[in-house]
Amino acid sequence: MKAPTVIIITITLVISVAALIDFRLWWALDNQSLFGGAGQASFATPADEGQHLFGQKCAACHTVGGGDRVGPDLKDVLTRREKLWVARFIKEPDVVLASGDPIATDLLKKYKNVPMTNLDLSKREIDAIVAYLEGPKQEAAPTAAPAIKGDPAAGRKLFAGMTHLANGGPACMSCHNVNGVGRYGGGTVGPDLTTASRFGAAGIAGILEGLPYPAMQPIYRNKLLTKEEQAHLAAFLMSVPPAAPAPFPWKFLGAVALGFLFFVVTPGIVWRRRNRGIRQPLVEACRR
């Protein structure tokens, strides 16, 4: 291997490793995972911390005394369920469902087969939420703000990124797909939202307000959706028609064929008389 090639490869590897280290350091700092998670808020009691966590991670799908949303109203849940069962279900709802637990199975059927998301909570966070559910404070309900009427067309533009989100968050289409948006569809990092209307208007509104899913929280931590954006996106997701059978991708195949002709066939025709090698003809000539 020639010396310049070795130098180029070495420089490339050094830059790649440095970029990886820089990214890992940024991720750790951004999630406050260095030095024991410094900077966490302090709370007077575990129940106070649980109330904060409930509003941050649970309120998109549940209420305490406000009626059912995507999931059940959790008022007095510890009088209906054992404390250990509640704690375990909060910790790993997917495992409890997979085990065939009859309570979890019945809840899944009752709430439109929408499973609870695994929120990756620590034991301390789970204990705090359970402490809050044991006796949540009865606070005066805030005065409801006038409802904003959402525009499905505006929501479609926000979803697809044609209209930028006010606080700088990435477009929903970066990670999600819905039926009929985009020539080649949306991202596949998150679930397909074509059937998001099954959550109901209240459920979608709660999710858009809190964005409680672990994968979304670091991305939108300081870039939450405005009330208007929430209303437009909710209206759009409620209006999405069911997915039709996917048509055969003629356009995509046509684009691939054109690309092949342009980048492979055409150069071969244009430079068909080019010198294809020197050593082989010389060897063949010597053998004659």
CSV table of C-alpha atoms in Angstrom, one decimal:
chain,number,residue,atom,x,y,z
A,1,MET,CA,0.0,0.0,0.0
A,2,LYS,CA,1.4,3.4,-1.0
A,3,ALA,CA,2.3,5.9,1.7
A,4,PRO,CA,-0.2,8.6,0.7
A,5,THR,CA,-3.0,6.0,0.9
A,6,VAL,CA,-1.9,5.0,4.4
A,7,ILE,CA,-1.9,8.6,5.5
A,8,ILE,CA,-5.3,9.3,4.1
A,9,ILE,CA,-6.8,6.2,5.8
A,10,THR,CA,-5.1,7.1,9.1
A,11,ILE,CA,-6.5,10.7,9.0
A,12,THR,CA,-10.0,9.4,8.1
A,13,LEU,CA,-9.9,7.0,11.1
A,14,VAL,CA,-8.7,9.7,13.5
A,15,ILE,CA,-11.5,12.1,12.4
A,16,SER,CA,-14.1,9.3,12.6
A,17,VAL,CA,-13.0,8.3,16.2
A,18,ALA,CA,-12.9,12.0,17.3
A,19,ALA,CA,-16.4,12.6,15.9
A,20,LEU,CA,-17.7,9.5,17.7
A,21,ILE,CA,-16.2,10.6,21.0
A,22,ASP,CA,-17.6,14.1,20.6
A,23,PHE,CA,-21.1,12.7,19.8
A,24,ARG,CA,-21.0,10.4,22.8
A,25,LEU,CA,-19.9,13.2,25.1
A,26,TRP,CA,-22.6,15.5,23.8
A,27,TRP,CA,-25.3,12.8,24.3
A,28,ALA,CA,-24.1,12.2,27.8
A,29,LEU,CA,-24.1,15.9,28.7
A,30,ASP,CA,-27.5,16.5,27.0
A,31,ASN,CA,-29.1,13.7,29.0
A,32,GLN,CA,-27.3,14.8,32.2
A,33,SER,CA,-25.9,11.3,32.7
A,34,LEU,CA,-22.4,12.4,33.7
A,35,PHE,CA,-21.3,12.9,37.3
A,36,GLY,CA,-24.4,11.1,38.7
A,37,GLY,CA,-27.0,13.1,36.8
A,38,ALA,CA,-26.3,16.5,38.3
A,39,GLY,CA,-28.9,19.2,38.0
A,40,GLN,CA,-32.0,17.1,38.8
A,41,ALA,CA,-34.8,18.9,40.4
A,42,SER,CA,-35.3,18.2,44.1
A,43,PHE,CA,-38.7,17.4,45.7
A,44,ALA,CA,-40.0,17.6,49.2
A,45,THR,CA,-41.5,14.1,49.1
A,46,PRO,CA,-41.6,11.1,46.8
A,47,ALA,CA,-45.2,11.9,46.0
A,48,ASP,CA,-44.3,15.4,44.8
A,49,GLU,CA,-41.7,13.8,42.5
A,50,GLY,CA,-44.3,11.3,41.4
A,51,GLN,CA,-46.7,14.1,40.6
A,52,HIS,CA,-44.1,15.8,38.5
A,53,LEU,CA,-43.2,12.6,36.7
A,54,PHE,CA,-46.9,11.8,36.1
A,55,GLY,CA,-47.5,15.1,34.4
A,56,GLN,CA,-44.3,14.6,32.3
A,57,LYS,CA,-44.6,10.9,31.3
A,58,CYS,CA,-48.1,9.6,32.0
A,59,ALA,CA,-50.6,12.4,31.6
A,60,ALA,CA,-50.7,12.1,27.8
A,61,CYS,CA,-52.6,8.8,28.2
A,62,HIS,CA,-54.0,8.9,31.8
A,63,THR,CA,-55.7,11.2,34.2
A,64,VAL,CA,-56.2,11.0,37.9
A,65,GLY,CA,-59.9,11.8,38.3
A,66,GLY,CA,-60.4,13.3,34.9
A,67,GLY,CA,-61.8,10.3,33.1
A,68,ASP,CA,-60.4,7.8,30.6
A,69,ARG,CA,-58.0,8.9,27.8
A,70,VAL,CA,-56.0,6.5,25.7
A,71,GLY,CA,-55.7,4.5,29.0
A,72,PRO,CA,-57.8,4.3,32.1
A,73,ASP,CA,-58.4,7.0,34.8
A,74,LEU,CA,-56.0,6.1,37.6
A,75,LYS,CA,-57.9,7.6,40.4
A,76,ASP,CA,-58.0,5.1,43.3
A,77,VAL,CA,-56.1,2.6,41.1
A,78,LEU,CA,-54.4,1.2,44.2
A,79,THR,CA,-57.8,0.2,45.7
A,80,ARG,CA,-58.5,-1.8,42.6
A,81,ARG,CA,-55.0,-3.3,42.0
A,82,GLU,CA,-52.3,-4.6,44.2
A,83,LYS,CA,-49.4,-2.1,44.7
A,84,LEU,CA,-46.8,-4.6,43.5
A,85,TRP,CA,-48.8,-5.3,40.3
A,86,VAL,CA,-49.1,-1.6,39.6
A,87,ALA,CA,-45.4,-1.1,40.1
A,88,ARG,CA,-44.5,-4.0,37.9
A,89,PHE,CA,-46.8,-2.9,35.1
A,90,ILE,CA,-45.4,0.6,35.2
A,91,LYS,CA,-41.9,-0.9,34.9
A,92,GLU,CA,-42.4,-3.4,32.1
A,93,PRO,CA,-45.9,-3.4,30.6
A,94,ASP,CA,-44.7,-5.2,27.5
A,95,VAL,CA,-43.4,-8.1,29.7
A,96,VAL,CA,-46.6,-8.3,31.7
A,97,LEU,CA,-48.7,-8.4,28.6
A,98,ALA,CA,-46.5,-11.0,27.0
A,99,SER,CA,-46.8,-13.2,30.1
A,100,GLY,CA,-50.6,-13.4,29.4
A,101,ASP,CA,-51.5,-11.6,32.6
A,102,PRO,CA,-55.4,-11.6,32.7
A,103,ILE,CA,-55.7,-8.0,34.0
A,104,ALA,CA,-53.3,-6.6,31.4
A,105,THR,CA,-55.0,-8.6,28.7
A,106,ASP,CA,-58.5,-7.3,29.6
A,107,LEU,CA,-57.2,-3.7,29.8
A,108,LEU,CA,-55.7,-4.1,26.3
A,109,LYS,CA,-59.0,-5.2,24.9
A,110,LYS,CA,-60.9,-2.5,26.7
A,111,TYR,CA,-58.7,0.3,25.4
A,112,LYS,CA,-58.8,-0.5,21.7
A,113,ASN,CA,-55.7,-2.8,21.7
A,114,VAL,CA,-53.3,0.2,22.3
A,115,PRO,CA,-50.5,-1.2,24.5
A,116,MET,CA,-48.9,0.9,27.1
A,117,THR,CA,-45.4,2.1,26.2
A,118,ASN,CA,-42.4,1.0,28.1
A,119,LEU,CA,-41.1,4.3,29.5
A,120,ASP,CA,-37.8,3.0,30.8
A,121,LEU,CA,-38.3,4.4,34.3
A,122,SER,CA,-35.9,3.8,37.2
A,123,LYS,CA,-37.0,2.1,40.4
A,124,ARG,CA,-37.0,5.5,42.2
A,125,GLU,CA,-39.2,7.0,39.5
A,126,ILE,CA,-41.6,4.1,39.7
A,127,ASP,CA,-41.8,4.3,43.5
A,128,ALA,CA,-42.4,8.0,43.2
A,129,ILE,CA,-45.3,7.6,40.8
A,130,VAL,CA,-46.9,4.9,42.9
A,131,ALA,CA,-46.6,7.2,46.0
A,132,TYR,CA,-48.4,9.9,44.0
A,133,LEU,CA,-51.1,7.4,43.0
A,134,GLU,CA,-51.6,6.4,46.6
A,135,GLY,CA,-52.9,9.8,47.5
A,136,PRO,CA,-52.7,12.4,44.7
A,137,LYS,CA,-53.3,16.0,45.8
A,138,GLN,CA,-56.7,17.4,45.0
A,139,GLU,CA,-55.9,20.6,43.3
A,140,ALA,CA,-58.2,23.1,41.8
A,141,ALA,CA,-58.7,22.5,38.2
A,142,PRO,CA,-57.2,25.2,36.0
A,143,THR,CA,-59.5,27.3,33.9
A,144,ALA,CA,-59.6,25.7,30.5
A,145,ALA,CA,-58.3,27.8,27.7
A,146,PRO,CA,-60.5,28.2,24.7
A,147,ALA,CA,-60.2,25.3,22.3
A,148,ILE,CA,-58.2,25.9,19.2
A,149,LYS,CA,-59.8,24.5,16.0
A,150,GLY,CA,-57.3,22.6,14.1
A,151,ASP,CA,-56.9,22.7,10.3
A,152,PRO,CA,-56.1,19.3,8.8
A,153,ALA,CA,-54.4,21.0,5.8
A,154,ALA,CA,-52.1,23.0,8.0
A,155,GLY,CA,-51.4,19.9,10.1
A,156,ARG,CA,-50.4,18.0,6.9
A,157,LYS,CA,-47.9,20.7,6.1
A,158,LEU,CA,-46.5,20.6,9.6
A,159,PHE,CA,-46.3,16.8,9.5
A,160,ALA,CA,-44.5,16.7,6.2
A,161,GLY,CA,-42.1,19.6,7.0
A,162,MET,CA,-43.5,22.0,4.4
A,163,THR,CA,-44.2,24.3,7.3
A,164,HIS,CA,-41.4,24.5,9.9
A,165,LEU,CA,-42.3,24.0,13.6
A,166,ALA,CA,-42.1,27.2,15.5
A,167,ASN,CA,-39.7,26.0,18.2
A,168,GLY,CA,-37.3,24.3,15.8
A,169,GLY,CA,-38.3,20.7,16.3
A,170,PRO,CA,-37.9,18.2,13.4
A,171,ALA,CA,-40.9,17.4,11.2
A,172,CYS,CA,-43.0,14.4,12.2
A,173,MET,CA,-42.3,12.8,8.8
A,174,SER,CA,-38.6,12.4,9.8
A,175,CYS,CA,-39.6,9.4,11.9
A,176,HIS,CA,-43.2,8.6,11.1
A,177,ASN,CA,-45.3,7.7,8.1
A,178,VAL,CA,-49.0,8.2,7.4
A,179,ASN,CA,-51.0,7.1,4.4
A,180,GLY,CA,-50.8,9.4,1.5
A,181,VAL,CA,-48.1,11.8,2.7
A,182,GLY,CA,-44.9,12.1,0.6
A,183,ARG,CA,-44.1,10.4,-2.7
A,184,TYR,CA,-42.0,7.7,-1.0
A,185,GLY,CA,-43.6,7.9,2.4
A,186,GLY,CA,-42.2,8.9,5.8
A,187,GLY,CA,-39.7,7.6,8.2
A,188,THR,CA,-39.7,4.2,9.9
A,189,VAL,CA,-37.9,5.0,13.1
A,190,GLY,CA,-41.3,5.5,14.9
A,191,PRO,CA,-44.6,3.8,14.3
A,192,ASP,CA,-46.8,4.4,11.3
A,193,LEU,CA,-49.5,6.9,12.4
A,194,THR,CA,-52.0,6.1,9.7
A,195,THR,CA,-54.3,4.6,12.3
A,196,ALA,CA,-53.5,7.2,15.1
A,197,SER,CA,-57.2,8.2,15.1
A,198,ARG,CA,-57.9,5.1,17.2
A,199,PHE,CA,-56.4,7.0,20.2
A,200,GLY,CA,-59.3,9.5,19.8
A,201,ALA,CA,-59.0,13.3,19.7
A,202,ALA,CA,-58.3,13.6,23.4
A,203,GLY,CA,-55.7,10.9,23.3
A,204,ILE,CA,-53.9,12.5,20.4
A,205,ALA,CA,-54.1,15.9,22.0
A,206,GLY,CA,-52.5,14.5,25.2
A,207,ILE,CA,-49.7,12.8,23.4
A,208,LEU,CA,-48.9,15.9,21.3
A,209,GLU,CA,-48.9,18.1,24.4
A,210,GLY,CA,-46.5,16.0,26.5
A,211,LEU,CA,-44.6,13.8,23.9
A,212,PRO,CA,-44.1,11.2,26.6
A,213,TYR,CA,-42.2,8.6,24.6
A,214,PRO,CA,-38.5,8.1,25.6
A,215,ALA,CA,-37.2,8.4,22.0
A,216,MET,CA,-38.9,11.8,21.5
A,217,GLN,CA,-38.1,13.5,24.8
A,218,PRO,CA,-34.5,14.3,24.1
A,219,ILE,CA,-35.3,15.6,20.6
A,220,TYR,CA,-38.2,17.8,21.7
A,221,ARG,CA,-37.1,18.7,25.2
A,222,ASN,CA,-36.7,22.4,24.5
A,223,LYS,CA,-38.7,22.3,21.2
A,224,LEU,CA,-42.2,21.5,22.3
A,225,LEU,CA,-45.1,22.0,19.9
A,226,THR,CA,-47.2,25.2,20.3
A,227,LYS,CA,-50.9,24.9,21.0
A,228,GLU,CA,-51.7,25.8,17.4
A,229,GLU,CA,-49.4,23.2,16.1
A,230,GLN,CA,-50.9,20.6,18.4
A,231,ALA,CA,-54.4,21.4,17.2
A,232,HIS,CA,-53.4,21.3,13.5
A,233,LEU,CA,-51.5,18.0,13.8
A,234,ALA,CA,-54.3,16.4,15.8
A,235,ALA,CA,-56.9,17.5,13.2
A,236,PHE,CA,-54.7,16.1,10.4
A,237,LEU,CA,-54.1,12.7,12.2
A,238,MET,CA,-57.8,12.4,12.9
A,239,SER,CA,-58.5,12.9,9.2
A,240,VAL,CA,-56.0,10.4,7.7
A,241,PRO,CA,-57.9,7.8,5.7
A,242,PRO,CA,-57.2,4.1,6.3
A,243,ALA,CA,-54.2,2.7,4.4
A,244,ALA,CA,-55.1,1.4,0.9
A,245,PRO,CA,-53.1,-1.5,-0.6
A,246,ALA,CA,-49.8,-0.1,-1.7
A,247,PRO,CA,-49.6,0.4,-5.5
A,248,PHE,CA,-46.8,-1.1,-7.4
A,249,PRO,CA,-43.9,1.3,-7.3
A,250,TRP,CA,-43.7,2.0,-11.1
A,251,LYS,CA,-42.4,5.5,-10.5
A,252,PHE,CA,-39.6,4.3,-8.3
A,253,LEU,CA,-38.6,1.5,-10.7
A,254,GLY,CA,-38.7,4.0,-13.6
A,255,ALA,CA,-36.4,6.3,-11.7
A,256,VAL,CA,-34.0,3.4,-11.0
A,257,ALA,CA,-34.0,2.3,-14.6
A,258,LEU,CA,-33.3,5.9,-15.8
A,259,GLY,CA,-30.5,6.2,-13.3
A,260,PHE,CA,-29.0,2.9,-14.5
A,261,LEU,CA,-29.1,4.1,-18.1
A,262,PHE,CA,-27.6,7.4,-17.3
A,263,PHE,CA,-24.8,6.3,-15.0
A,264,VAL,CA,-23.9,2.9,-16.4
A,265,VAL,CA,-25.1,2.3,-19.9
A,266,THR,CA,-24.5,5.8,-21.3
A,267,PRO,CA,-20.9,6.0,-20.1
A,268,GLY,CA,-20.2,2.6,-21.5
A,269,ILE,CA,-21.5,3.6,-25.0
A,270,VAL,CA,-19.7,7.0,-25.0
A,271,TRP,CA,-16.3,5.6,-23.9
A,272,ARG,CA,-16.6,2.2,-25.6
A,273,ARG,CA,-13.3,2.8,-27.5
A,274,ARG,CA,-11.4,3.6,-24.4
A,275,ASN,CA,-8.1,1.8,-23.5
A,276,ARG,CA,-9.2,-1.1,-21.3
A,277,GLY,CA,-5.8,-2.2,-20.3
A,278,ILE,CA,-2.1,-2.4,-21.3
A,279,ARG,CA,-0.6,-5.4,-19.6
A,280,GLN,CA,-3.1,-8.1,-20.9
A,281,PRO,CA,-2.6,-7.2,-24.6
A,282,LEU,CA,1.2,-7.3,-24.1
A,283,VAL,CA,1.1,-10.7,-22.5
A,284,GLU,CA,-1.1,-12.1,-25.2
A,285,ALA,CA,1.2,-10.7,-27.9
A,286,CYS,CA,4.2,-12.4,-26.3
A,287,ARG,CA,2.4,-15.7,-26.3
A,288,ARG,CA,1.8,-15.7,-30.0
